[in-house]
Amino acid sequence: MGMDITVLVVDWAHLMEIAPDDRLEVLQESAYADDESDEADAGWVWPAEVDRAWLGRYEFGGTLGSYKPHFWLVQAWEDVRGAAGTTLRTALDDFLTALLWSGPEVESDAEHVDAGVFPSEDGLWRPGPLIARGPRTVAGLHRCWQKAAPALPQLREPYAHHAACPGRWIADFEEFTELLSGWAEVVGEAQQRRWGLVGLPL
């Protein structure tokens, strides 16, 4: 899992006005531009240019843009999910399954891209994670997080016994919840704006 990823919140109405065959290229070109103000260590980057005001980029702290921490987040959840109560397990299953890519396979890509965003599933594959969730899906993910978040503390002790792994990207419960909360931040921002979210391979 040596790929990198950039995660965006996107004005979905604007994205849908772009010709379907051009959407992926426009997203990739708009995510980064030659603008020093775009540099950030963690948190939100909002482009200064008016013609890029239809998106914002989220930088996950401590990941250096690598997808590996996100992969290990899913692995850690698999290690500890058996200790979660039914509400937390269902909500976090739905949240992570919708967002985190575990490819590289065409079927895996298609599972993380809402219908109608790109012309077809044929040729959709890219060498890295591709995620595209529209406002309706985002609203559902936001509800999942609202159910999951209050119950997360119940995982602290089981995590120490079943999922803690010093030396890997997600070493302990704090790192697990920090990265998970980053995704919640992205979903929450998109929900507040009634936008969608996109994860692009770099």
Short mmCIF file of C-alpha atoms in Angstrom, two decimals:
data_model
loop_
_atom_site.label_atom_id
_atom_site.label_comp_id
_atom_site.label_asym_id
_atom_site.label_seq_id
_atom_site.Cartn_x
_atom_site.Cartn_y
_atom_site.Cartn_z
CA MET A 1 0.00 0.00 0.00
CA GLY A 2 2.51 2.58 -1.14
CA MET A 3 0.02 5.02 -2.65
CA ASP A 4 -0.69 8.57 -1.59
CA ILE A 5 -4.09 10.22 -1.29
CA THR A 6 -5.55 13.70 -1.18
CA VAL A 7 -9.03 14.22 0.29
CA LEU A 8 -11.34 17.03 -0.81
CA VAL A 9 -14.76 18.43 -0.02
CA VAL A 10 -16.39 19.46 -3.27
CA ASP A 11 -19.33 21.62 -4.34
CA TRP A 12 -21.26 18.80 -5.99
CA ALA A 13 -23.46 21.05 -8.13
CA HIS A 14 -20.32 22.58 -9.64
CA LEU A 15 -18.72 19.18 -10.18
CA MET A 16 -21.81 17.88 -11.95
CA GLU A 17 -21.69 20.83 -14.37
CA ILE A 18 -18.29 19.62 -15.60
CA ALA A 19 -18.41 17.20 -18.53
CA PRO A 20 -18.33 13.66 -17.07
CA ASP A 21 -15.27 12.66 -19.09
CA ASP A 22 -13.37 15.68 -17.71
CA ARG A 23 -14.33 15.49 -14.02
CA LEU A 24 -11.47 13.36 -12.77
CA GLU A 25 -8.84 15.43 -14.58
CA VAL A 26 -10.36 18.73 -13.38
CA LEU A 27 -10.44 17.45 -9.81
CA GLN A 28 -6.81 16.38 -9.98
CA GLU A 29 -5.72 19.71 -11.46
CA SER A 30 -7.78 21.77 -9.03
CA ALA A 31 -6.74 19.91 -5.88
CA TYR A 32 -3.25 21.37 -6.08
CA ALA A 33 -2.10 24.49 -7.90
CA ASP A 34 1.08 26.56 -7.89
CA ASP A 35 0.09 28.55 -4.84
CA GLU A 36 2.31 28.73 -1.76
CA SER A 37 -0.72 29.56 0.38
CA ASP A 38 -1.89 25.99 -0.20
CA GLU A 39 0.88 24.58 1.98
CA ALA A 40 -0.28 23.14 5.30
CA ASP A 41 0.91 20.56 7.80
CA ALA A 42 -2.54 19.46 8.90
CA GLY A 43 -6.15 20.58 8.69
CA TRP A 44 -7.97 22.50 6.00
CA VAL A 45 -6.50 24.21 2.97
CA TRP A 46 -8.91 26.58 1.22
CA PRO A 47 -7.63 27.82 -2.15
CA ALA A 48 -7.34 31.58 -2.43
CA GLU A 49 -8.27 31.70 -6.12
CA VAL A 50 -11.94 32.39 -6.87
CA ASP A 51 -12.00 29.77 -9.61
CA ARG A 52 -11.00 27.10 -7.07
CA ALA A 53 -13.45 28.16 -4.36
CA TRP A 54 -15.61 25.13 -5.13
CA LEU A 55 -13.38 22.78 -3.15
CA GLY A 56 -11.29 22.48 -0.01
CA ARG A 57 -8.47 20.06 0.81
CA TYR A 58 -7.99 18.29 4.11
CA GLU A 59 -4.50 17.31 5.26
CA PHE A 60 -4.43 14.44 7.74
CA GLY A 61 -1.88 15.15 10.45
CA GLY A 62 1.12 12.85 10.63
CA THR A 63 0.36 10.88 7.47
CA LEU A 64 2.59 12.77 5.00
CA GLY A 65 -0.15 12.17 2.42
CA SER A 66 0.43 8.43 2.52
CA TYR A 67 -2.48 6.02 2.30
CA LYS A 68 -0.77 3.51 4.61
CA PRO A 69 -2.21 4.97 7.85
CA HIS A 70 -5.73 4.68 6.42
CA PHE A 71 -5.11 1.06 5.48
CA TRP A 72 -3.88 0.34 9.00
CA LEU A 73 -6.89 2.17 10.46
CA VAL A 74 -9.12 -0.42 8.81
CA GLN A 75 -6.88 -3.25 10.04
CA ALA A 76 -7.03 -1.91 13.60
CA TRP A 77 -10.79 -1.73 13.43
CA GLU A 78 -10.92 -5.35 12.27
CA ASP A 79 -8.79 -6.28 15.28
CA VAL A 80 -11.08 -4.59 17.80
CA ARG A 81 -14.57 -4.57 16.25
CA GLY A 82 -15.56 -7.80 18.01
CA ALA A 83 -15.38 -5.92 21.31
CA ALA A 84 -17.69 -3.13 20.10
CA GLY A 85 -21.36 -2.96 20.96
CA THR A 86 -23.87 -3.51 18.17
CA THR A 87 -24.62 0.17 17.57
CA LEU A 88 -20.95 1.15 17.38
CA ARG A 89 -20.00 -1.86 15.29
CA THR A 90 -22.74 -1.26 12.72
CA ALA A 91 -22.18 2.50 12.51
CA LEU A 92 -18.40 2.28 12.20
CA ASP A 93 -18.61 -0.60 9.73
CA ASP A 94 -20.82 1.51 7.48
CA PHE A 95 -18.66 4.62 7.94
CA LEU A 96 -15.34 2.96 7.13
CA THR A 97 -16.62 0.68 4.38
CA ALA A 98 -17.99 3.67 2.48
CA LEU A 99 -14.81 5.71 2.76
CA LEU A 100 -11.71 3.59 2.89
CA TRP A 101 -10.39 1.97 -0.23
CA SER A 102 -8.67 -1.39 -0.01
CA GLY A 103 -7.86 -2.01 -3.72
CA PRO A 104 -6.26 -2.04 -6.17
CA GLU A 105 -9.15 -3.79 -7.91
CA VAL A 106 -11.82 -2.43 -10.23
CA GLU A 107 -14.59 -3.82 -8.02
CA SER A 108 -13.09 -2.13 -4.96
CA ASP A 109 -12.89 1.19 -6.80
CA ALA A 110 -16.52 1.00 -7.92
CA GLU A 111 -17.69 0.38 -4.36
CA HIS A 112 -16.29 3.75 -3.29
CA VAL A 113 -17.63 5.85 -6.15
CA ASP A 114 -21.28 6.92 -6.20
CA ALA A 115 -23.19 6.25 -9.40
CA GLY A 116 -23.18 9.02 -11.98
CA VAL A 117 -19.98 10.76 -10.87
CA PHE A 118 -17.85 9.36 -13.66
CA PRO A 119 -18.99 8.13 -17.10
CA SER A 120 -18.85 4.39 -16.30
CA GLU A 121 -17.06 1.81 -14.22
CA ASP A 122 -15.09 0.79 -17.32
CA GLY A 123 -11.69 2.42 -17.17
CA LEU A 124 -12.36 3.81 -13.70
CA TRP A 125 -9.35 2.12 -12.15
CA ARG A 126 -6.44 4.34 -11.17
CA PRO A 127 -3.20 3.29 -9.46
CA GLY A 128 -4.40 4.29 -6.02
CA PRO A 129 -7.45 5.07 -3.88
CA LEU A 130 -10.38 6.73 -5.60
CA ILE A 131 -13.37 7.84 -3.52
CA ALA A 132 -16.36 9.91 -4.65
CA ARG A 133 -19.34 10.38 -2.34
CA GLY A 134 -22.14 12.81 -3.13
CA PRO A 135 -24.16 14.89 -0.64
CA ARG A 136 -26.78 12.20 -0.03
CA THR A 137 -24.15 9.61 0.85
CA VAL A 138 -22.31 12.16 2.98
CA ALA A 139 -25.48 12.81 4.97
CA GLY A 140 -25.75 9.10 5.72
CA LEU A 141 -22.10 8.92 6.75
CA HIS A 142 -22.60 11.89 9.06
CA ARG A 143 -25.44 10.04 10.77
CA CYS A 144 -23.20 6.98 11.14
CA TRP A 145 -20.55 9.07 12.85
CA GLN A 146 -23.05 10.69 15.19
CA LYS A 147 -24.00 7.20 16.36
CA ALA A 148 -20.41 5.94 16.60
CA ALA A 149 -18.62 8.87 18.24
CA PRO A 150 -20.24 8.71 21.72
CA ALA A 151 -19.45 4.98 21.99
CA LEU A 152 -15.80 5.11 20.92
CA PRO A 153 -14.41 5.34 24.50
CA GLN A 154 -15.68 1.81 25.14
CA LEU A 155 -12.95 0.58 22.77
CA ARG A 156 -9.99 1.99 24.71
CA GLU A 157 -9.35 -1.05 26.89
CA PRO A 158 -10.14 -3.69 24.22
CA TYR A 159 -7.92 -1.77 21.80
CA ALA A 160 -4.95 -2.03 24.15
CA HIS A 161 -5.39 -5.81 24.30
CA HIS A 162 -6.32 -6.64 20.70
CA ALA A 163 -5.18 -3.89 18.34
CA ALA A 164 -2.29 -1.91 19.84
CA CYS A 165 0.81 -2.39 17.74
CA PRO A 166 3.80 -0.17 18.60
CA GLY A 167 5.82 0.64 15.53
CA ARG A 168 3.10 0.53 12.92
CA TRP A 169 1.26 3.56 11.56
CA ILE A 170 -1.72 3.24 13.92
CA ALA A 171 0.13 2.28 17.08
CA ASP A 172 -2.44 2.91 19.80
CA PHE A 173 -5.99 4.01 20.58
CA GLU A 174 -5.09 7.71 20.45
CA GLU A 175 -3.73 7.43 16.91
CA PHE A 176 -6.73 5.33 15.91
CA THR A 177 -9.23 7.91 17.15
CA GLU A 178 -7.20 10.83 15.77
CA LEU A 179 -7.22 9.51 12.21
CA LEU A 180 -10.82 8.40 12.48
CA SER A 181 -11.76 11.87 13.72
CA GLY A 182 -10.03 13.36 10.67
CA TRP A 183 -12.43 11.48 8.42
CA ALA A 184 -15.29 12.65 10.62
CA GLU A 185 -14.05 16.22 10.16
CA VAL A 186 -14.15 15.81 6.38
CA VAL A 187 -17.62 14.28 6.46
CA GLY A 188 -18.87 16.96 8.85
CA GLU A 189 -17.55 19.82 6.71
CA ALA A 190 -19.08 18.35 3.56
CA GLN A 191 -22.38 17.78 5.39
CA GLN A 192 -22.48 21.34 6.70
CA ARG A 193 -21.96 22.73 3.20
CA ARG A 194 -24.17 20.10 1.58
CA TRP A 195 -21.21 19.18 -0.60
CA GLY A 196 -19.68 15.84 -1.50
CA LEU A 197 -16.24 14.44 -0.81
CA VAL A 198 -13.57 13.00 -3.06
CA GLY A 199 -10.39 11.07 -2.36
CA LEU A 200 -7.85 11.11 -5.17
CA PRO A 201 -4.74 9.01 -5.74
CA LEU A 202 -1.56 11.04 -6.12
#
